[in-house]
Tab-separated table of C-alpha atoms in Angstrom:
chain	number	residue	atom	x	y	z
A	1	MET	CA	101.483	173.084	399.523
A	2	ILE	CA	101.691	173.329	403.074
A	3	ARG	CA	104.899	171.934	403.422
A	4	SER	CA	106.311	174.393	400.435
A	5	LEU	CA	105.325	177.303	403.161
A	6	LEU	CA	106.654	176.122	405.825
A	7	VAL	CA	109.854	174.759	404.080
A	8	ALA	CA	109.884	179.110	402.971
A	9	ILE	CA	109.037	180.023	406.521
A	10	GLY	CA	111.836	178.295	407.731
A	11	PHE	CA	114.016	179.555	405.261
A	12	LEU	CA	113.178	183.486	405.108
A	13	THR	CA	112.346	183.766	408.690
A	14	ARG	CA	113.436	181.851	411.840
A	15	LEU	CA	109.982	181.479	413.022
A	16	PRO	CA	110.089	177.364	414.295
A	17	VAL	CA	108.605	175.096	411.352
A	18	PRO	CA	108.951	171.085	411.586
A	19	ALA	CA	112.303	170.461	410.519
A	20	SER	CA	111.212	167.103	408.813
A	21	VAL	CA	109.727	169.613	405.994
A	22	TYR	CA	113.129	170.124	404.937
A	23	ASP	CA	114.119	166.240	403.945
A	24	ASP	CA	110.892	167.007	401.369
A	25	ALA	CA	112.675	168.113	398.052
A	26	ARG	CA	109.558	168.973	396.367
A	27	ALA	CA	108.315	171.164	398.836
A	28	LYS	CA	111.742	172.799	399.202
A	29	SER	CA	111.767	173.378	395.365
A	30	GLY	CA	107.865	174.589	395.706
A	31	SER	CA	108.686	177.156	398.337
A	32	LEU	CA	110.007	179.873	396.187
A	33	VAL	CA	106.525	180.371	395.122
A	34	TRP	CA	105.393	181.021	398.947
A	35	TYR	CA	108.562	183.808	398.612
A	36	PRO	CA	105.830	186.904	398.536
A	37	ALA	CA	103.278	185.625	401.157
A	38	VAL	CA	106.295	184.905	403.262
A	39	GLY	CA	107.352	188.582	402.929
A	40	LEU	CA	103.392	189.646	402.867
A	41	LEU	CA	103.461	187.772	406.798
A	42	LEU	CA	106.587	189.285	407.993
A	43	GLY	CA	105.313	192.677	406.611
A	44	ALA	CA	101.962	191.334	408.955
A	45	LEU	CA	103.979	191.493	412.014
A	46	LEU	CA	106.086	194.324	411.632
A	47	LEU	CA	102.813	196.123	411.444
A	48	THR	CA	101.510	194.908	414.530
A	49	PHE	CA	104.598	195.346	416.341
A	50	ALA	CA	104.378	199.018	415.583
A	51	LEU	CA	100.517	199.067	416.085
A	52	LEU	CA	101.472	198.067	419.713
A	53	LEU	CA	104.131	201.155	419.584
A	54	ARG	CA	101.998	204.032	418.144
A	55	ASP	CA	101.907	205.776	421.762
A	56	THR	CA	106.652	205.798	421.588
A	57	SER	CA	108.580	208.401	419.806
A	58	PRO	CA	108.989	207.872	416.172
A	59	LEU	CA	112.713	207.276	416.610
A	60	LEU	CA	112.362	204.399	418.950
A	61	ALA	CA	109.400	202.810	417.468
A	62	SER	CA	111.269	202.356	414.140
A	63	GLY	CA	114.069	201.843	415.588
A	64	LEU	CA	112.431	199.060	417.732
A	65	VAL	CA	110.291	197.565	414.508
A	66	VAL	CA	113.916	197.320	412.356
A	67	LEU	CA	115.479	195.300	415.543
A	68	LEU	CA	112.717	192.877	414.894
A	69	TRP	CA	112.967	192.685	411.332
A	70	VAL	CA	116.669	191.992	411.273
A	71	VAL	CA	115.364	189.203	414.248
A	72	LEU	CA	112.664	187.388	412.905
A	73	THR	CA	114.963	186.908	409.113
A	74	GLY	CA	118.150	186.146	411.213
A	75	ALA	CA	119.968	189.044	409.489
A	76	LEU	CA	120.247	186.553	406.332
A	77	HIS	CA	119.467	189.276	403.643
A	78	LEU	CA	121.892	191.479	405.742
A	79	ASP	CA	124.623	188.948	405.042
A	80	GLY	CA	124.051	188.388	401.920
A	81	LEU	CA	124.441	192.553	401.405
A	82	ALA	CA	127.428	192.444	403.033
A	83	ASP	CA	129.385	189.757	401.413
A	84	SER	CA	128.357	191.690	398.083
A	85	ALA	CA	129.355	195.429	399.060
A	86	ASP	CA	132.838	193.436	399.995
A	87	ALA	CA	132.789	191.249	396.717
A	88	TRP	CA	131.742	194.003	394.416
A	89	ILE	CA	134.537	196.094	395.432
A	90	GLY	CA	137.457	194.100	396.011
A	91	GLY	CA	136.571	191.760	393.142
A	92	MET	CA	137.612	194.602	390.480
A	93	GLY	CA	135.600	193.641	387.951
A	94	ASP	CA	136.838	190.216	387.914
A	95	ARG	CA	134.401	187.540	387.826
A	96	GLU	CA	136.269	184.563	389.807
A	97	LYS	CA	137.685	187.457	392.555
A	98	THR	CA	134.215	188.430	392.931
A	99	LEU	CA	132.929	185.213	393.486
A	100	ALA	CA	135.862	184.020	396.290
A	101	ILE	CA	135.321	187.001	398.022
A	102	MET	CA	131.850	186.544	398.487
A	103	LYS	CA	132.924	182.711	400.088
A	104	ASP	CA	134.917	184.205	402.039
A	105	PRO	CA	132.607	184.255	405.630
A	106	ARG	CA	134.769	187.582	406.917
A	107	CYS	CA	133.476	191.284	406.951
A	108	GLY	CA	134.871	193.499	405.746
A	109	PRO	CA	134.917	197.208	405.427
A	110	ALA	CA	132.780	197.877	402.676
A	111	GLY	CA	130.653	194.906	403.969
A	112	VAL	CA	130.293	196.958	407.501
A	113	VAL	CA	129.530	200.822	406.157
A	114	ALA	CA	126.720	198.564	403.834
A	115	LEU	CA	124.800	197.349	407.350
A	116	VAL	CA	125.043	200.589	408.643
A	117	LEU	CA	123.749	202.237	406.085
A	118	VAL	CA	121.023	200.348	405.502
A	119	LEU	CA	119.994	200.311	408.853
A	120	LEU	CA	120.291	203.791	409.602
A	121	LEU	CA	117.912	204.295	406.267
A	122	LYS	CA	115.691	201.672	407.514
A	123	VAL	CA	115.202	203.215	410.732
A	124	ALA	CA	115.322	207.023	409.254
A	125	ALA	CA	112.520	206.316	406.613
A	126	LEU	CA	109.996	204.774	409.024
A	127	ALA	CA	110.299	207.517	411.832
A	128	SER	CA	109.762	210.153	409.179
A	129	VAL	CA	106.333	209.339	408.273
A	130	ASP	CA	104.511	211.227	410.742
A	131	SER	CA	101.272	208.413	411.298
A	132	ILE	CA	102.073	204.385	410.983
A	133	PRO	CA	103.777	204.118	407.745
A	134	TRP	CA	101.504	200.349	407.341
A	135	ILE	CA	102.060	200.187	403.429
A	136	ALA	CA	105.256	200.579	403.443
A	137	LEU	CA	105.928	197.565	406.304
A	138	LEU	CA	103.653	195.523	404.657
A	139	LEU	CA	104.597	196.365	400.378
A	140	ALA	CA	108.227	197.023	401.283
A	141	PRO	CA	109.142	193.116	402.660
A	142	MET	CA	106.868	191.603	400.445
A	143	LEU	CA	108.247	192.730	397.187
A	144	ALA	CA	111.688	191.826	398.148
A	145	ARG	CA	110.467	188.412	398.851
A	146	ALA	CA	108.635	188.288	395.058
A	147	SER	CA	112.245	190.453	394.024
A	148	LEU	CA	113.573	186.643	394.918
A	149	THR	CA	110.836	184.664	392.843
A	150	THR	CA	111.004	186.385	389.815
A	151	LEU	CA	115.348	186.491	389.775
A	152	PHE	CA	115.409	182.612	390.134
A	153	LEU	CA	113.137	182.666	387.506
A	154	THR	CA	114.565	185.082	384.973
A	155	THR	CA	118.665	184.898	386.012
A	156	PRO	CA	120.848	181.998	385.841
A	157	TYR	CA	121.790	181.037	389.067
A	158	VAL	CA	125.891	180.844	389.340
A	159	ARG	CA	127.058	178.262	391.814
A	160	SER	CA	126.513	174.617	391.515
A	161	GLY	CA	125.503	173.077	394.427
A	162	GLY	CA	124.623	176.292	396.111
A	163	ILE	CA	121.660	177.288	399.023
A	164	GLY	CA	119.590	177.968	395.789
A	165	ALA	CA	120.314	175.190	393.757
A	166	GLY	CA	117.518	173.430	395.053
A	167	LEU	CA	115.401	175.670	393.676
A	168	ALA	CA	115.614	175.476	390.094
A	169	ASP	CA	113.219	173.097	389.634
A	170	ALA	CA	109.953	175.413	390.867
A	171	PRO	CA	106.983	175.607	389.630
A	172	ARG	CA	106.903	178.255	387.107
A	173	SER	CA	102.969	178.511	386.762
A	174	ALA	CA	102.422	178.759	390.286
A	175	CYS	CA	105.505	181.555	390.758
A	176	VAL	CA	104.209	183.479	388.368
A	177	ALA	CA	100.614	183.854	389.910
A	178	ALA	CA	102.167	184.362	393.121
A	179	LEU	CA	104.138	187.542	391.481
A	180	ALA	CA	100.789	188.650	390.007
A	181	VAL	CA	98.655	188.220	392.951
A	182	SER	CA	101.858	190.331	394.848
A	183	VAL	CA	101.312	193.008	391.582
A	184	ALA	CA	97.357	193.187	392.269
A	185	LEU	CA	98.309	193.635	396.228
A	186	CYS	CA	100.450	196.485	394.967
A	187	LEU	CA	97.405	198.314	392.534
A	188	PHE	CA	95.395	198.111	395.492
A	189	CYS	CA	97.125	200.202	398.262
A	190	GLY	CA	96.418	202.699	395.282
A	191	TRP	CA	98.965	205.503	394.240
A	192	SER	CA	101.687	204.595	396.705
A	193	GLY	CA	100.863	200.874	396.046
A	194	VAL	CA	102.220	201.567	392.395
A	195	LEU	CA	105.038	203.978	393.914
A	196	ALA	CA	106.492	201.055	395.420
A	197	LEU	CA	106.347	198.317	392.787
A	198	VAL	CA	107.390	200.850	390.702
A	199	VAL	CA	110.716	200.954	392.261
A	200	ALA	CA	110.914	197.231	393.320
A	201	VAL	CA	111.349	196.771	389.895
A	202	LEU	CA	113.557	199.522	389.069
A	203	VAL	CA	116.410	198.380	391.592
A	204	PHE	CA	115.811	195.059	390.550
A	205	ALA	CA	116.361	195.615	386.954
A	206	LEU	CA	119.401	197.933	387.761
A	207	TRP	CA	120.447	194.903	390.142
A	208	ARG	CA	119.820	192.223	387.863
A	209	HIS	CA	121.969	194.160	384.895
A	210	ALA	CA	125.212	194.230	387.081
A	211	CYS	CA	125.168	190.671	388.546
A	212	LEU	CA	124.524	189.546	384.951
A	213	ASN	CA	127.622	191.262	383.968
A	214	ARG	CA	130.056	190.885	386.478
A	215	LEU	CA	128.999	187.025	386.879
A	216	GLY	CA	126.852	185.763	384.385
A	217	GLY	CA	124.156	185.183	386.789
A	218	PHE	CA	123.169	185.369	390.614
A	219	THR	CA	124.469	184.056	393.777
A	220	GLY	CA	122.845	183.287	397.178
A	221	ASP	CA	124.422	186.604	398.185
A	222	THR	CA	123.312	188.706	395.333
A	223	ALA	CA	119.376	188.175	396.535
A	224	GLY	CA	120.061	189.102	399.566
A	225	ALA	CA	121.495	192.365	398.863
A	226	LEU	CA	118.652	192.700	396.167
A	227	ALA	CA	116.310	192.206	398.934
A	228	GLU	CA	117.826	194.468	401.246
A	229	MET	CA	118.373	197.208	398.491
A	230	ILE	CA	114.308	196.544	397.604
A	231	GLU	CA	113.500	197.118	401.051
A	232	VAL	CA	115.179	200.157	401.692
A	233	ALA	CA	114.612	201.782	398.532
A	234	VAL	CA	110.559	201.201	398.909
A	235	LEU	CA	110.928	202.632	402.070
A	236	ILE	CA	112.645	205.847	401.331
A	237	ALA	CA	110.106	206.168	398.177
A	238	LEU	CA	107.162	205.944	400.456
A	239	ALA	CA	108.867	208.431	402.869
A	240	VAL	CA	109.372	210.986	400.794
A	241	ARG	CA	106.351	211.110	398.241
């Protein structure tokens, strides 16, 4: 289980882990169980950084927190968001064209706009809260990565041999338990946690429906886009509540 956790940390963040863990196929499939926990770890690091910046102006502090967010994740999900935005518009409703555009390493105008909007909204949402937005910083990354676990459990992965192919054999019961713990943590945070959970479920359902209609399932890029959309939606919802 420790090796599975290390694989999840190594894949979802830029935190250093031993390279040898990636050679363990069982640890790779089991890493899906730990996705929500890695999201919580990421949130804890962001919250710690935000606390260190508590005497800094809200706008600057929020910008620096989002900068650290990008650095810690290596912009992994932002890349998926940009590719998905380009493909969804350029694909014109065609499945094969959409998949082909997502494989193109170049970033088009739709992808650039999506990246700018998401980053601006994250900064604005964090800056609009009077105190340290600790619930948002903890729950947004956790729910985003819990959504990835849920996606793999409920939705076909459409790229054979893709980056997510090795997660198909993840232990379902352990994944469900991890998701149950995530829900419990949201409920523990009171009405703010319930709101964050409801928003995450709504975004998940809408994007999953769109992916099923267009692709018949999901890809790594659409999974990354889902994570980013849930993060920004949760931050906005908790900022305006």
